[in-house]
Short mmCIF file of C-alpha atoms (C1' of nucleotides) in Angstrom, two decimals:
data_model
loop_
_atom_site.label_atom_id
_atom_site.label_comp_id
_atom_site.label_asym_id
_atom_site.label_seq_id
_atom_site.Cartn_x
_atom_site.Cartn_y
_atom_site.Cartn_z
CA UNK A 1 23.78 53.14 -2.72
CA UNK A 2 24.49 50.64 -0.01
CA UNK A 3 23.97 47.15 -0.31
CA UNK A 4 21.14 45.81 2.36
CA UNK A 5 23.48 43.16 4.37
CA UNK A 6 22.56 39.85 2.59
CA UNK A 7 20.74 37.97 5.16
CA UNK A 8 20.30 34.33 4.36
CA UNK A 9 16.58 33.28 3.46
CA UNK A 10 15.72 29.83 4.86
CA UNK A 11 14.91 28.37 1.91
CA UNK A 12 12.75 25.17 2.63
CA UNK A 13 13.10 22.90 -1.24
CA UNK A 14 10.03 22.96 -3.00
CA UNK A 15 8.29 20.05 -2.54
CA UNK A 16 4.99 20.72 -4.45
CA UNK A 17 2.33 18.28 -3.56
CA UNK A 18 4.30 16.95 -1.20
CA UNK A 19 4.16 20.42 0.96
CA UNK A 20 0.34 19.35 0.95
CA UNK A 21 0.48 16.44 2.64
CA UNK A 22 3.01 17.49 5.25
CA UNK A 23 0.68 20.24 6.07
CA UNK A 24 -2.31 17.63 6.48
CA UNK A 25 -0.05 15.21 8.25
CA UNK A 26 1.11 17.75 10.54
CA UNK A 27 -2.53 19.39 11.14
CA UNK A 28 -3.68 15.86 11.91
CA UNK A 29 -1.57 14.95 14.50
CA UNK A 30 -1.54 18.44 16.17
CA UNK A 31 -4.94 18.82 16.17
CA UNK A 32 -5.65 15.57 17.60
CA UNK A 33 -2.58 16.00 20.13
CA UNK A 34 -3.46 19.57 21.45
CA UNK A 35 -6.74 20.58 19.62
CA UNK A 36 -7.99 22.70 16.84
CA UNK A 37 -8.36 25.96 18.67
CA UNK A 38 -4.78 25.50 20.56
CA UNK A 39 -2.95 24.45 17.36
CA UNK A 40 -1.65 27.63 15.78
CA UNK A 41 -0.76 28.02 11.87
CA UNK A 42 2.53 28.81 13.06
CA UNK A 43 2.95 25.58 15.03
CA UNK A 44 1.44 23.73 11.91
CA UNK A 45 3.94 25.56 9.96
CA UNK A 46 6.54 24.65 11.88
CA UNK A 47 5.93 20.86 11.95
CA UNK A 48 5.38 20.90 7.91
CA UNK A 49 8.45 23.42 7.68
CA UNK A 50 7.37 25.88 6.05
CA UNK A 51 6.85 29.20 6.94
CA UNK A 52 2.97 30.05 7.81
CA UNK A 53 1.93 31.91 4.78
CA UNK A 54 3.20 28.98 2.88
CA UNK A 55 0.03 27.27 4.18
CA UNK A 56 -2.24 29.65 2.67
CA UNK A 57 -0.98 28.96 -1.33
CA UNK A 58 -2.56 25.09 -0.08
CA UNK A 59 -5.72 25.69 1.77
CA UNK A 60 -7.75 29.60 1.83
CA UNK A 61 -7.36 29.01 5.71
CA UNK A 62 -7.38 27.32 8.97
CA UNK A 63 -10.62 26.08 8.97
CA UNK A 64 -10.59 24.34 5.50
CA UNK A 65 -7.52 22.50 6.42
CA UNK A 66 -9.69 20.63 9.23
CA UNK A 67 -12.88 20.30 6.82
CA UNK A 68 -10.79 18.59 4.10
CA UNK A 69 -9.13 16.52 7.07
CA UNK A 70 -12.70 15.34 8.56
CA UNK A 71 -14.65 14.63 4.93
CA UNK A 72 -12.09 12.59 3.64
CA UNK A 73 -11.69 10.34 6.74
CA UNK A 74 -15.92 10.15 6.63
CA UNK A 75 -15.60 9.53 3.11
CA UNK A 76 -13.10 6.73 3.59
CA UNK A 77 -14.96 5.01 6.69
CA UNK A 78 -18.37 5.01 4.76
CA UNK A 79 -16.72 3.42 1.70
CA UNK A 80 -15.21 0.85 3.66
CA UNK A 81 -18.11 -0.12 5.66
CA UNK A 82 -20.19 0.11 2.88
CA UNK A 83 -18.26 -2.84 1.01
CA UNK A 84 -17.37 -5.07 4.04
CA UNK A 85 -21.20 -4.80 4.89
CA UNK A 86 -22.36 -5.94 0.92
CA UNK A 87 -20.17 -8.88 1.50
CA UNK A 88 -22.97 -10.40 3.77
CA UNK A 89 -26.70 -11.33 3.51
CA UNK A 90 -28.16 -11.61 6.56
CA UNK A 91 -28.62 -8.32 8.94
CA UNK A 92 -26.98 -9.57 11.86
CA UNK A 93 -23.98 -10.73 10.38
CA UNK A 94 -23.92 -7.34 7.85
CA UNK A 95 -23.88 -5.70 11.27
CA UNK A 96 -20.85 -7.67 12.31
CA UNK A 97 -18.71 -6.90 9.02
CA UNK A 98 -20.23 -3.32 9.85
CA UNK A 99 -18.99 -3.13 13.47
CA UNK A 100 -15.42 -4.92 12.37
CA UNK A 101 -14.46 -2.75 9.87
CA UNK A 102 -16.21 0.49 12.13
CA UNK A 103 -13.10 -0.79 14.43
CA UNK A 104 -10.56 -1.83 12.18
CA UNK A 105 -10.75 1.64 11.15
CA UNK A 106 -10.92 3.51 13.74
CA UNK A 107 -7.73 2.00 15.30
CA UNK A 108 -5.65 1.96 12.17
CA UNK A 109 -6.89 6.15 12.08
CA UNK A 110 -7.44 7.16 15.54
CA UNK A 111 -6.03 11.15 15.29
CA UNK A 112 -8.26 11.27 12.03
CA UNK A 113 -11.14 9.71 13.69
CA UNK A 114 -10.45 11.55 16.87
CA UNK A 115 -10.67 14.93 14.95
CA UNK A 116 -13.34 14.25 13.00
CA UNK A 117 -15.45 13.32 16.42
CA UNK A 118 -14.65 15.91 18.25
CA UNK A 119 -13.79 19.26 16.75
CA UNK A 120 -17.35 19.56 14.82
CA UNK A 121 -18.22 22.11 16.92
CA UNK A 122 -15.06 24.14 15.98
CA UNK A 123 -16.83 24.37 12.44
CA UNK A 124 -18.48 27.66 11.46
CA UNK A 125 -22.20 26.54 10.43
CA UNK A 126 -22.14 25.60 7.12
CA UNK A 127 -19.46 22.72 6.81
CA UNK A 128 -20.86 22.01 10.50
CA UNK A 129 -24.14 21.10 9.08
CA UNK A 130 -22.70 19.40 6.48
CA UNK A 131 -20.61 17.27 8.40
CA UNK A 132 -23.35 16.23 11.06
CA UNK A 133 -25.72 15.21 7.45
CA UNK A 134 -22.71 12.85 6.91
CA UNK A 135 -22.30 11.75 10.36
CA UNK A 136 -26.36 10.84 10.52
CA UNK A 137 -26.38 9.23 7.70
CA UNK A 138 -23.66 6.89 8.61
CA UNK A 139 -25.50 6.26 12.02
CA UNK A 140 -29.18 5.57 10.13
CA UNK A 141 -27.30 2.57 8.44
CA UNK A 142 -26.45 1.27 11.64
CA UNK A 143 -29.91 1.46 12.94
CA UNK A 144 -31.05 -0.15 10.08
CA UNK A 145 -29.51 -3.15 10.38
CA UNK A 146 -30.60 -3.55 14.09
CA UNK A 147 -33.81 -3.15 12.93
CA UNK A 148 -33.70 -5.50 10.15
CA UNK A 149 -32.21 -7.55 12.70
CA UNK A 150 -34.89 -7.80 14.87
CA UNK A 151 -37.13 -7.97 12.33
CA UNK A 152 -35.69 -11.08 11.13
CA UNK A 153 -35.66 -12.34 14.64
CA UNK A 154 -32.13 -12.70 15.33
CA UNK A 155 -31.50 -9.83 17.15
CA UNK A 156 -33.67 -8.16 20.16
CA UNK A 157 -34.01 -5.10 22.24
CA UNK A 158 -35.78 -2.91 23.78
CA UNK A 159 -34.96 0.31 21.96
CA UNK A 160 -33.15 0.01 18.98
CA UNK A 161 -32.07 3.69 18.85
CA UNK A 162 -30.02 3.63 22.43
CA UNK A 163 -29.03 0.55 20.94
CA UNK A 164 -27.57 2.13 17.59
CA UNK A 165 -25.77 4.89 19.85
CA UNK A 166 -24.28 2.46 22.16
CA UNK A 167 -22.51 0.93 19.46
CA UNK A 168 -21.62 3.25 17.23
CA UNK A 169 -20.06 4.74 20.97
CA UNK A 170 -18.55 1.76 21.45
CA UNK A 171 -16.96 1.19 18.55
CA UNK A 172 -16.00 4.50 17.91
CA UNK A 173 -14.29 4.47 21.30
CA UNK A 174 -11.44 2.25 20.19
CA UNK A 175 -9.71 4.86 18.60
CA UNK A 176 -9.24 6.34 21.78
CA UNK A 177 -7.39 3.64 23.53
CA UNK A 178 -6.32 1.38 21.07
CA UNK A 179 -2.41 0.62 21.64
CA UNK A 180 -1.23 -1.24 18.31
CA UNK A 181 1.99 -2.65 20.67
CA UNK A 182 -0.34 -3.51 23.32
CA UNK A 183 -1.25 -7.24 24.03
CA UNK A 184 -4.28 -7.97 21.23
CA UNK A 185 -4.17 -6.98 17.66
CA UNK A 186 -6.93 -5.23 15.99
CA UNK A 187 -8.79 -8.13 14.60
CA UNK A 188 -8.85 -9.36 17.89
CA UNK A 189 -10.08 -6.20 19.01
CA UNK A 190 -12.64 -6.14 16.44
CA UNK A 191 -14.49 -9.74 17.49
CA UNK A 192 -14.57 -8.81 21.06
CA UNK A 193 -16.87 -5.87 19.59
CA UNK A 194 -18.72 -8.31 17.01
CA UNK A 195 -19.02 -9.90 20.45
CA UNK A 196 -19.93 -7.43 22.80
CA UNK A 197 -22.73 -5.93 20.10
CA UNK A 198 -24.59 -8.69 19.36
CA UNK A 199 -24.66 -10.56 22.89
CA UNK A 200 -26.26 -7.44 23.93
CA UNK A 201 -28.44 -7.40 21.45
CA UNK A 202 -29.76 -10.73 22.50
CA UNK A 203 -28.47 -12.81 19.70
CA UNK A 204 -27.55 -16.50 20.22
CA UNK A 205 -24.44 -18.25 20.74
CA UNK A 206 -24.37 -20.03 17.36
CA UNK A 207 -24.74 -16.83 15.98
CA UNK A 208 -22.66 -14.98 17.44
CA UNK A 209 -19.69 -17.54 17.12
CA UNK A 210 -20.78 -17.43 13.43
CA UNK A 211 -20.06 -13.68 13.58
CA UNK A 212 -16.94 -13.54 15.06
CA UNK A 213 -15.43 -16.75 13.28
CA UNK A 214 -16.25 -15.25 9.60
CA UNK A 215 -13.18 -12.05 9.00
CA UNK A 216 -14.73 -9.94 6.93
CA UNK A 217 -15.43 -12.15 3.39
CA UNK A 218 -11.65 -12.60 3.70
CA UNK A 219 -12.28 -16.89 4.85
CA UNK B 1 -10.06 72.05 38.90
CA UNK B 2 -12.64 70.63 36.03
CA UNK B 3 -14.03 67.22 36.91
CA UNK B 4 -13.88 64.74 34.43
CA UNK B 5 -17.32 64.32 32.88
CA UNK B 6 -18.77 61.40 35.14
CA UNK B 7 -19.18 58.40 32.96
CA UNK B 8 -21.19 55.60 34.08
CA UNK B 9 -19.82 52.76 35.29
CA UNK B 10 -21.64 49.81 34.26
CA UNK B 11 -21.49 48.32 38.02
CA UNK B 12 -22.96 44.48 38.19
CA UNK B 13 -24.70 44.08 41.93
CA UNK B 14 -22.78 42.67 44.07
CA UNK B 15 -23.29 38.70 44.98
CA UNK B 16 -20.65 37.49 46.51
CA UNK B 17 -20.90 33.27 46.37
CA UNK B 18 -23.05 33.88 43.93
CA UNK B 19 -20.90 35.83 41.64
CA UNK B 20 -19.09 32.48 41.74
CA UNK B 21 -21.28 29.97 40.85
CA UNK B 22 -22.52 32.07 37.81
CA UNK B 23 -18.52 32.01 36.18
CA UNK B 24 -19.25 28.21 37.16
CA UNK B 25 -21.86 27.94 34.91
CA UNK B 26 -21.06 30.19 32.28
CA UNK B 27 -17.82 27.77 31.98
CA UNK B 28 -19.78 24.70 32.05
CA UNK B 29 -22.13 25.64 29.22
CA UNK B 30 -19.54 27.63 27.27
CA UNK B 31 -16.46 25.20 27.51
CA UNK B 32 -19.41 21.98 26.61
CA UNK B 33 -20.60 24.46 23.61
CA UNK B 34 -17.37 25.91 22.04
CA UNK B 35 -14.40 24.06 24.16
CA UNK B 36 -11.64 25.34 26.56
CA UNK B 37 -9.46 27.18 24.10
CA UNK B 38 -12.48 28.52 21.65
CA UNK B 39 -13.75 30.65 25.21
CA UNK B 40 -12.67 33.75 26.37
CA UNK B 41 -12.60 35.22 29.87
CA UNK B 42 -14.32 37.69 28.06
CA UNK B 43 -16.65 35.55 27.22
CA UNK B 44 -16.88 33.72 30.46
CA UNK B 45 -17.55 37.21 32.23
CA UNK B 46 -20.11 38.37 29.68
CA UNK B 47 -22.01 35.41 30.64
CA UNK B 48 -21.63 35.64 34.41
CA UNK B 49 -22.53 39.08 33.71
CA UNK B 50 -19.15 40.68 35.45
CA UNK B 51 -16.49 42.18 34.01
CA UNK B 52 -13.23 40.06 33.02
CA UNK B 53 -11.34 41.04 35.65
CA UNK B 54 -13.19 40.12 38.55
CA UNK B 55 -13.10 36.43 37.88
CA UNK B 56 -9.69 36.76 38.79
CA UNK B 57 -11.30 37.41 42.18
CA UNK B 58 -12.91 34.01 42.47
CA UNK B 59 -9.77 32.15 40.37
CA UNK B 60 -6.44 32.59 39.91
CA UNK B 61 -6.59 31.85 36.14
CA UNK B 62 -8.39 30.34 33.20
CA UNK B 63 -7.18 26.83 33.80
CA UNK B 64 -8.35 26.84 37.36
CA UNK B 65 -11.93 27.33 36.72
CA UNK B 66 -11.63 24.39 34.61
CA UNK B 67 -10.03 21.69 37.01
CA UNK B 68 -12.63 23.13 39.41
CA UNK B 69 -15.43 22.01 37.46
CA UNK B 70 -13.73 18.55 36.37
CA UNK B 71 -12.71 17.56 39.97
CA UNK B 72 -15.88 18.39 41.23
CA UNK B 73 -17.78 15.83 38.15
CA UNK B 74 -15.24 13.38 38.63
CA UNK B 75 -16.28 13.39 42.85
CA UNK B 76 -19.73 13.46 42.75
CA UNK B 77 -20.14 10.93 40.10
CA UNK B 78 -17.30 8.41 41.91
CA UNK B 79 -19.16 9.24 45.31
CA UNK B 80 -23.02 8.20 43.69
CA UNK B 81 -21.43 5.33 41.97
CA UNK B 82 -19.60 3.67 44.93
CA UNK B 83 -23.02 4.18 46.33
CA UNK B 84 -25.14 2.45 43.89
CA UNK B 85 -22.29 -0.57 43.92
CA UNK B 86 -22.53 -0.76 47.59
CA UNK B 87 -26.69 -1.45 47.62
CA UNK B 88 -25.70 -4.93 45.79
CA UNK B 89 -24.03 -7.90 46.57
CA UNK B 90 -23.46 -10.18 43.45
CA UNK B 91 -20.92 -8.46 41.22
CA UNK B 92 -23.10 -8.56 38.29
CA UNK B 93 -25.68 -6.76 39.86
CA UNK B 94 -23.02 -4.46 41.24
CA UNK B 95 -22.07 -3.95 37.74
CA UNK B 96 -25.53 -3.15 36.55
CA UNK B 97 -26.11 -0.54 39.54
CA UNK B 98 -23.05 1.07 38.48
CA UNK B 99 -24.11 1.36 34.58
CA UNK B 100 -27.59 2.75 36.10
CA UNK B 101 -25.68 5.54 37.91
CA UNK B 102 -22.91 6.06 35.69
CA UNK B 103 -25.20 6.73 33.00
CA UNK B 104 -28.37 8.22 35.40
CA UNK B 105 -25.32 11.03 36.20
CA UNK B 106 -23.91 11.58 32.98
CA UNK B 107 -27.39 12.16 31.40
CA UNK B 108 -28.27 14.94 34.11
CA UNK B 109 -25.18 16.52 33.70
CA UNK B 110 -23.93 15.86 30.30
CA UNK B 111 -22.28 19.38 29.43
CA UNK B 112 -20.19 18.63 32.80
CA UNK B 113 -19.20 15.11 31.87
CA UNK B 114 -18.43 16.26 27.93
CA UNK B 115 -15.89 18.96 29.61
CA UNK B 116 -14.60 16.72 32.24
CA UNK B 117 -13.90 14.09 29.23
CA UNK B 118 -13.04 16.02 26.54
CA UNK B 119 -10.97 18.86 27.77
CA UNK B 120 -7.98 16.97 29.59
CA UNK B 121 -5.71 17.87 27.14
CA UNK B 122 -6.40 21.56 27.95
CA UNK B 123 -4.49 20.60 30.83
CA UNK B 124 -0.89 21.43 31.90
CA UNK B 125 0.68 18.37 33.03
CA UNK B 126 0.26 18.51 36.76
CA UNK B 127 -3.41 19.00 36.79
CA UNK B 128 -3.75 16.66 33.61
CA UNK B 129 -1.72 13.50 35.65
CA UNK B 130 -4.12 14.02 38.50
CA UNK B 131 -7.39 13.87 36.54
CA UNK B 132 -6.65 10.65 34.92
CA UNK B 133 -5.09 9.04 37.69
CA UNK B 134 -8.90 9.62 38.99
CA UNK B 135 -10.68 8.80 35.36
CA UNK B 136 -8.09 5.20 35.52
CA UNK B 137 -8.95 4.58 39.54
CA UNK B 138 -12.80 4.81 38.12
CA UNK B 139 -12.29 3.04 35.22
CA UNK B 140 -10.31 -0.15 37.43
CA UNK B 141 -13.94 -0.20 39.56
CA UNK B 142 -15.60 -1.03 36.45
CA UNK B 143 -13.03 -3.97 35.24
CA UNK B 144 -12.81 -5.09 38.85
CA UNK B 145 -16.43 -6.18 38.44
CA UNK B 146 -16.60 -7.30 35.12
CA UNK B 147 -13.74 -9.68 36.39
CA UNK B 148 -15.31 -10.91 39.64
CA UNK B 149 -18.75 -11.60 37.28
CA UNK B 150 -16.27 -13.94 35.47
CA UNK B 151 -15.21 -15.35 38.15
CA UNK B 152 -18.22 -16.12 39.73
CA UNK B 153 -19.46 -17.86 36.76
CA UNK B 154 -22.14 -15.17 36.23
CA UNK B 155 -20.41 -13.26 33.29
CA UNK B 156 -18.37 -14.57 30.33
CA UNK B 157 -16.23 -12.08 27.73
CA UNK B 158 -12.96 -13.02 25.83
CA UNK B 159 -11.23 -9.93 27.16
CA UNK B 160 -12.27 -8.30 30.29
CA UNK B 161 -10.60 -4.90 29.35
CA UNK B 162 -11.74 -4.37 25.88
CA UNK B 163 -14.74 -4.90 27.70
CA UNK B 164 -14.72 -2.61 30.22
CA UNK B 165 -13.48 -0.03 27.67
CA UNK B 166 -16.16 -0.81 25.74
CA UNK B 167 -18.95 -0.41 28.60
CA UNK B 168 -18.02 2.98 30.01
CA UNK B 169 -17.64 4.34 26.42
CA UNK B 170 -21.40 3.57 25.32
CA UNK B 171 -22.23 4.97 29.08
CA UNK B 172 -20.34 7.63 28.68
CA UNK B 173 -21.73 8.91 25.26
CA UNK B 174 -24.96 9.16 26.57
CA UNK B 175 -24.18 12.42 27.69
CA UNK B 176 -23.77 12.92 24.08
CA UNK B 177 -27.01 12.52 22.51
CA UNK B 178 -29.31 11.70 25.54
CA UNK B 179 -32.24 14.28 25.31
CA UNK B 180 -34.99 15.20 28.06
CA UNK B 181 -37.44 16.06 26.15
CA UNK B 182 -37.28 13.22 23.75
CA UNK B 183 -39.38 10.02 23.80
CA UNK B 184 -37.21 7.63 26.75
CA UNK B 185 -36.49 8.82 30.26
CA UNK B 186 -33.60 8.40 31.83
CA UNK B 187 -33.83 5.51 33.87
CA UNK B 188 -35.36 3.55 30.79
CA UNK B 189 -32.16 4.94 29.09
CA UNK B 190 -30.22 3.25 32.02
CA UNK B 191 -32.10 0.79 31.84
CA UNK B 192 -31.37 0.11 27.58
CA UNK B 193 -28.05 -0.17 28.59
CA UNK B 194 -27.82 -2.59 31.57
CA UNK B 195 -29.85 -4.92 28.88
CA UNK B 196 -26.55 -3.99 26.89
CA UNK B 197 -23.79 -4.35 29.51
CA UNK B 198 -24.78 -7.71 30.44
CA UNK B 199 -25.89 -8.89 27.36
CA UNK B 200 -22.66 -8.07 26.26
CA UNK B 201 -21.04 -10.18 29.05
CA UNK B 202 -23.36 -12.94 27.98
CA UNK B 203 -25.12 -13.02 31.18
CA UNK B 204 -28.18 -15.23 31.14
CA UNK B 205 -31.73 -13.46 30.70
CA UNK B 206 -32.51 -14.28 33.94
CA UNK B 207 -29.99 -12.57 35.29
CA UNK B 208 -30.64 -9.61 32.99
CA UNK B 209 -34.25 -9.39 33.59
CA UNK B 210 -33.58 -9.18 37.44
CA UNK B 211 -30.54 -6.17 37.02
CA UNK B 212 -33.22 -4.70 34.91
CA UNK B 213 -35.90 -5.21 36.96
CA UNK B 214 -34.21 -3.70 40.30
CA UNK B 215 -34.66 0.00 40.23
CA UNK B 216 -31.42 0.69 42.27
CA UNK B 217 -31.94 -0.73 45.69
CA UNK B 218 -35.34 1.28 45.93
CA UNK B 219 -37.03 -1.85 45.27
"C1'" DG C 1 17.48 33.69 -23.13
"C1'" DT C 2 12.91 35.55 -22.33
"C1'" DG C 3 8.66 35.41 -20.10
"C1'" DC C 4 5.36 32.95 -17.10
"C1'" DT C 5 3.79 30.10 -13.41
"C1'" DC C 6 4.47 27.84 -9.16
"C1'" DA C 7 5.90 27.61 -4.41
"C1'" DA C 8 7.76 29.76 -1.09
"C1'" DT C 9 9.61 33.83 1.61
"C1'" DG C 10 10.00 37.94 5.43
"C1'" DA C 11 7.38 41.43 7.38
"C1'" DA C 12 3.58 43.30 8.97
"C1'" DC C 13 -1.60 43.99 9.77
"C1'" DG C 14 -5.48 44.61 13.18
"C1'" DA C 15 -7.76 41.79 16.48
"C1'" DT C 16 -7.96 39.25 20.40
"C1'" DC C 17 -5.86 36.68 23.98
"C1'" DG C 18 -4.97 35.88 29.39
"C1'" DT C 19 -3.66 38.61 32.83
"C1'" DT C 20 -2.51 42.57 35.97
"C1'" DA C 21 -2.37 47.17 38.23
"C1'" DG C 22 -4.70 50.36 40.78
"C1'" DG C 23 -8.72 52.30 42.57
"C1'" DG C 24 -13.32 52.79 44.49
"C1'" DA C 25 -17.77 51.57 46.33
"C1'" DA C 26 -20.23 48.45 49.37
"C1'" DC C 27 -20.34 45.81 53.37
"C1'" DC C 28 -19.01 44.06 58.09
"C1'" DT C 29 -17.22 44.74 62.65
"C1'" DA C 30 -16.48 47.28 66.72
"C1'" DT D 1 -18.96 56.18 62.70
"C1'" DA D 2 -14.22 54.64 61.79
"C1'" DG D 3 -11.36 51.09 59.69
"C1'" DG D 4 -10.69 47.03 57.31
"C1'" DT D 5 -12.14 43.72 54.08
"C1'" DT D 6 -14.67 42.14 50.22
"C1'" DC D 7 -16.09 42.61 45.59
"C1'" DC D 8 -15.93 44.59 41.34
"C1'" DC D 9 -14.51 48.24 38.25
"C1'" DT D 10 -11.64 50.74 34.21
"C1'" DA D 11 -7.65 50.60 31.68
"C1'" DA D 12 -3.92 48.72 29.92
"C1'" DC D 13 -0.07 45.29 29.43
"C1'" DG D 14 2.76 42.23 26.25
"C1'" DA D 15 1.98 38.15 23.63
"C1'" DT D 16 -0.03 35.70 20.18
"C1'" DC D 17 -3.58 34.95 16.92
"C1'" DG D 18 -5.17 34.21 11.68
"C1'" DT D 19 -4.26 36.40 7.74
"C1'" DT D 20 -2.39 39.48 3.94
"C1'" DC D 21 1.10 41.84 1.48
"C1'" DA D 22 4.71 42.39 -2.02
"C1'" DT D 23 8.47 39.90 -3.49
"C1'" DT D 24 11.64 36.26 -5.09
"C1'" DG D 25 13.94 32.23 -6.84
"C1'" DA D 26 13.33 27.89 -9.37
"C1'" DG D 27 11.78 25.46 -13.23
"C1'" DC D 28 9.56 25.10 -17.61
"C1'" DA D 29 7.74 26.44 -22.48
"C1'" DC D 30 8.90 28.56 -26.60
#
DNA sequence: GTGCTCAATGAACGATCGTTAGGGAACCTA
DNA sequence: TAGGTTCCCTAACGATCGTTCATTGAGCAC
């Protein structure tokens, strides 16, 4: 019998775990970059170096790869915001810590955030739903605090819901132009939110000051 | 010579212009709904109710149809905002006729403004460079006034572009989540965020309650 | 060293993609 | 009514898509 002519396999080293997190690194950045539906397995092969069925021993397909991407950066924002918020009493100044840390981490994880913002609709219907629960029940907290805001009379508006939405569109919007080598750092970025927030929601200087002075439980 | 058994042909009515402006707004809707690369020309016919090929008729591609339909948002809205600036003559009320209109416009077409926004990375580089050349010319309007407010005592913010990101990004959203049939209208919508804007910029309530108060020049 | 699992491979599947070729019916003009 | 143009069709192109298949080499347990 004659020998098949040896070809040489390309033999990427077995990483392990390792291979996972090149294959969420990579689908991170591409998908943010180009977008889910332009970003190929091949491509997302290619920039983990592997070859594309290799991505199938990690995930069962495409889609899970950006599900797993999405709830762990919701998972991770909630937690965060969560604490930074217990670490104050009053609502106003909860909604401060809220809106800081909202930015800090947004601009520290813009692809994630980016992704997680805008390819829900690339979801089939089930993880879609679940992701939107997730999403609104992030949002409610927000509203809750303007509300216990004005409540306690330190804040003020005339429709706490736009309100909510402005913010939370505000805030969210960092990631998208956030430039860690431009002129301001992300703390700084942060107060002029804490700023921006509650002057429009009608709270007073002292306040305010108060707000943007305290970093996060940290002084 | 046996003729071929006559099959039907499924023959759409001829509408010329029309034809047209039904692949328009098949795009719109289907490009908002599942995004640029998630719809087919297929997809785009089936909903103009043609057959693929004669969109090629109307466009010379897939990518065509979309500049098309950003360039023509990205007009109208720059054209109705220039206007709204122009019935004003203190920059802070110029600022607060522009968040009227910017917003006013983005509500009432809010599938056109979430393509225009969302889908310039669909874009090959030419057409990409030109649409944000426009989206940064807009955005400069904006800081322009935020920066004359400032300097005319009127406004106060301890950076004028976080700022001005921060405005057009809760305007912007509204295209997001703003819904006719739910409890505000638009211009009280508009009207939410003006409160916001300035509020924001620590403008006095004075001030506030008069670029609330004035419906647009029609007052 | 023998057997098993893990992590990866090359090759191919059917489906769908954007686009094009070529033709024909409808309409306008003269 | 003849001729040209406009508008849309059917059919197919090559490319690329997500995914599956059978296989293989490395490393570990016994």
């Amino acid at each position: 019998m004659v020998e098949a002519p040896e070809r040489e396999r390309a033999v990427a080293p077995r990483r392990g775990r390792e291979t996972r997190a090149a294959i969420d690194a990579a689908a991170v950045e591409l998908f943010a970059q180009r977008g889910y539906h332009a970003t190929s397995m091949r491509a997302l092969a290619a920039a983990a170096e592997i070859q594309p069925a290799a991505i199938y021993h990690w995930y069962p397909g495409k889609e899970a790869i950006l599900v797993h991407l999405q709830d762990e950066f919701m998972a991770e924002l909630t937690e965060r915001v969560v604490a930074a918020m217990a670490e104050q009493d009053r609502p106003a100044l909860k909604l401060a810590a809220a809106v800081r840390e909202h930015v800090a981490y947004h601009g520290e994880h813009p692809d994630e955030a980016f992704v997680t913002d805008s390819e829900i609709r690339a979801l089939r219907e089930r993880p879609r739903r679940a992701l939107i629960a997730k999403r609104d029940e992030y949002q409610r907290m927000f509203g809750g605090l303007v509300r216990a805001g004005i409540a306690d009379g330190s804040l003020r508006t005339s429709d706490p819901d736009v309100a909510t939405y402005a913010i939370l569109l505000q805030c969210t919007g960092v990631a998208l132009w956030f430039d860690p080598s431009g002129p301001l750092g992300l703390d700084e970025v942060a107060a002029v939110h804490v700023e921006l927030v509650l002057g429009g929601l009608g709270a007073d200087r002292k306040l305010i000051a108060a707000a943007v002075a305290a970093p996060g439980g940290r002084g």
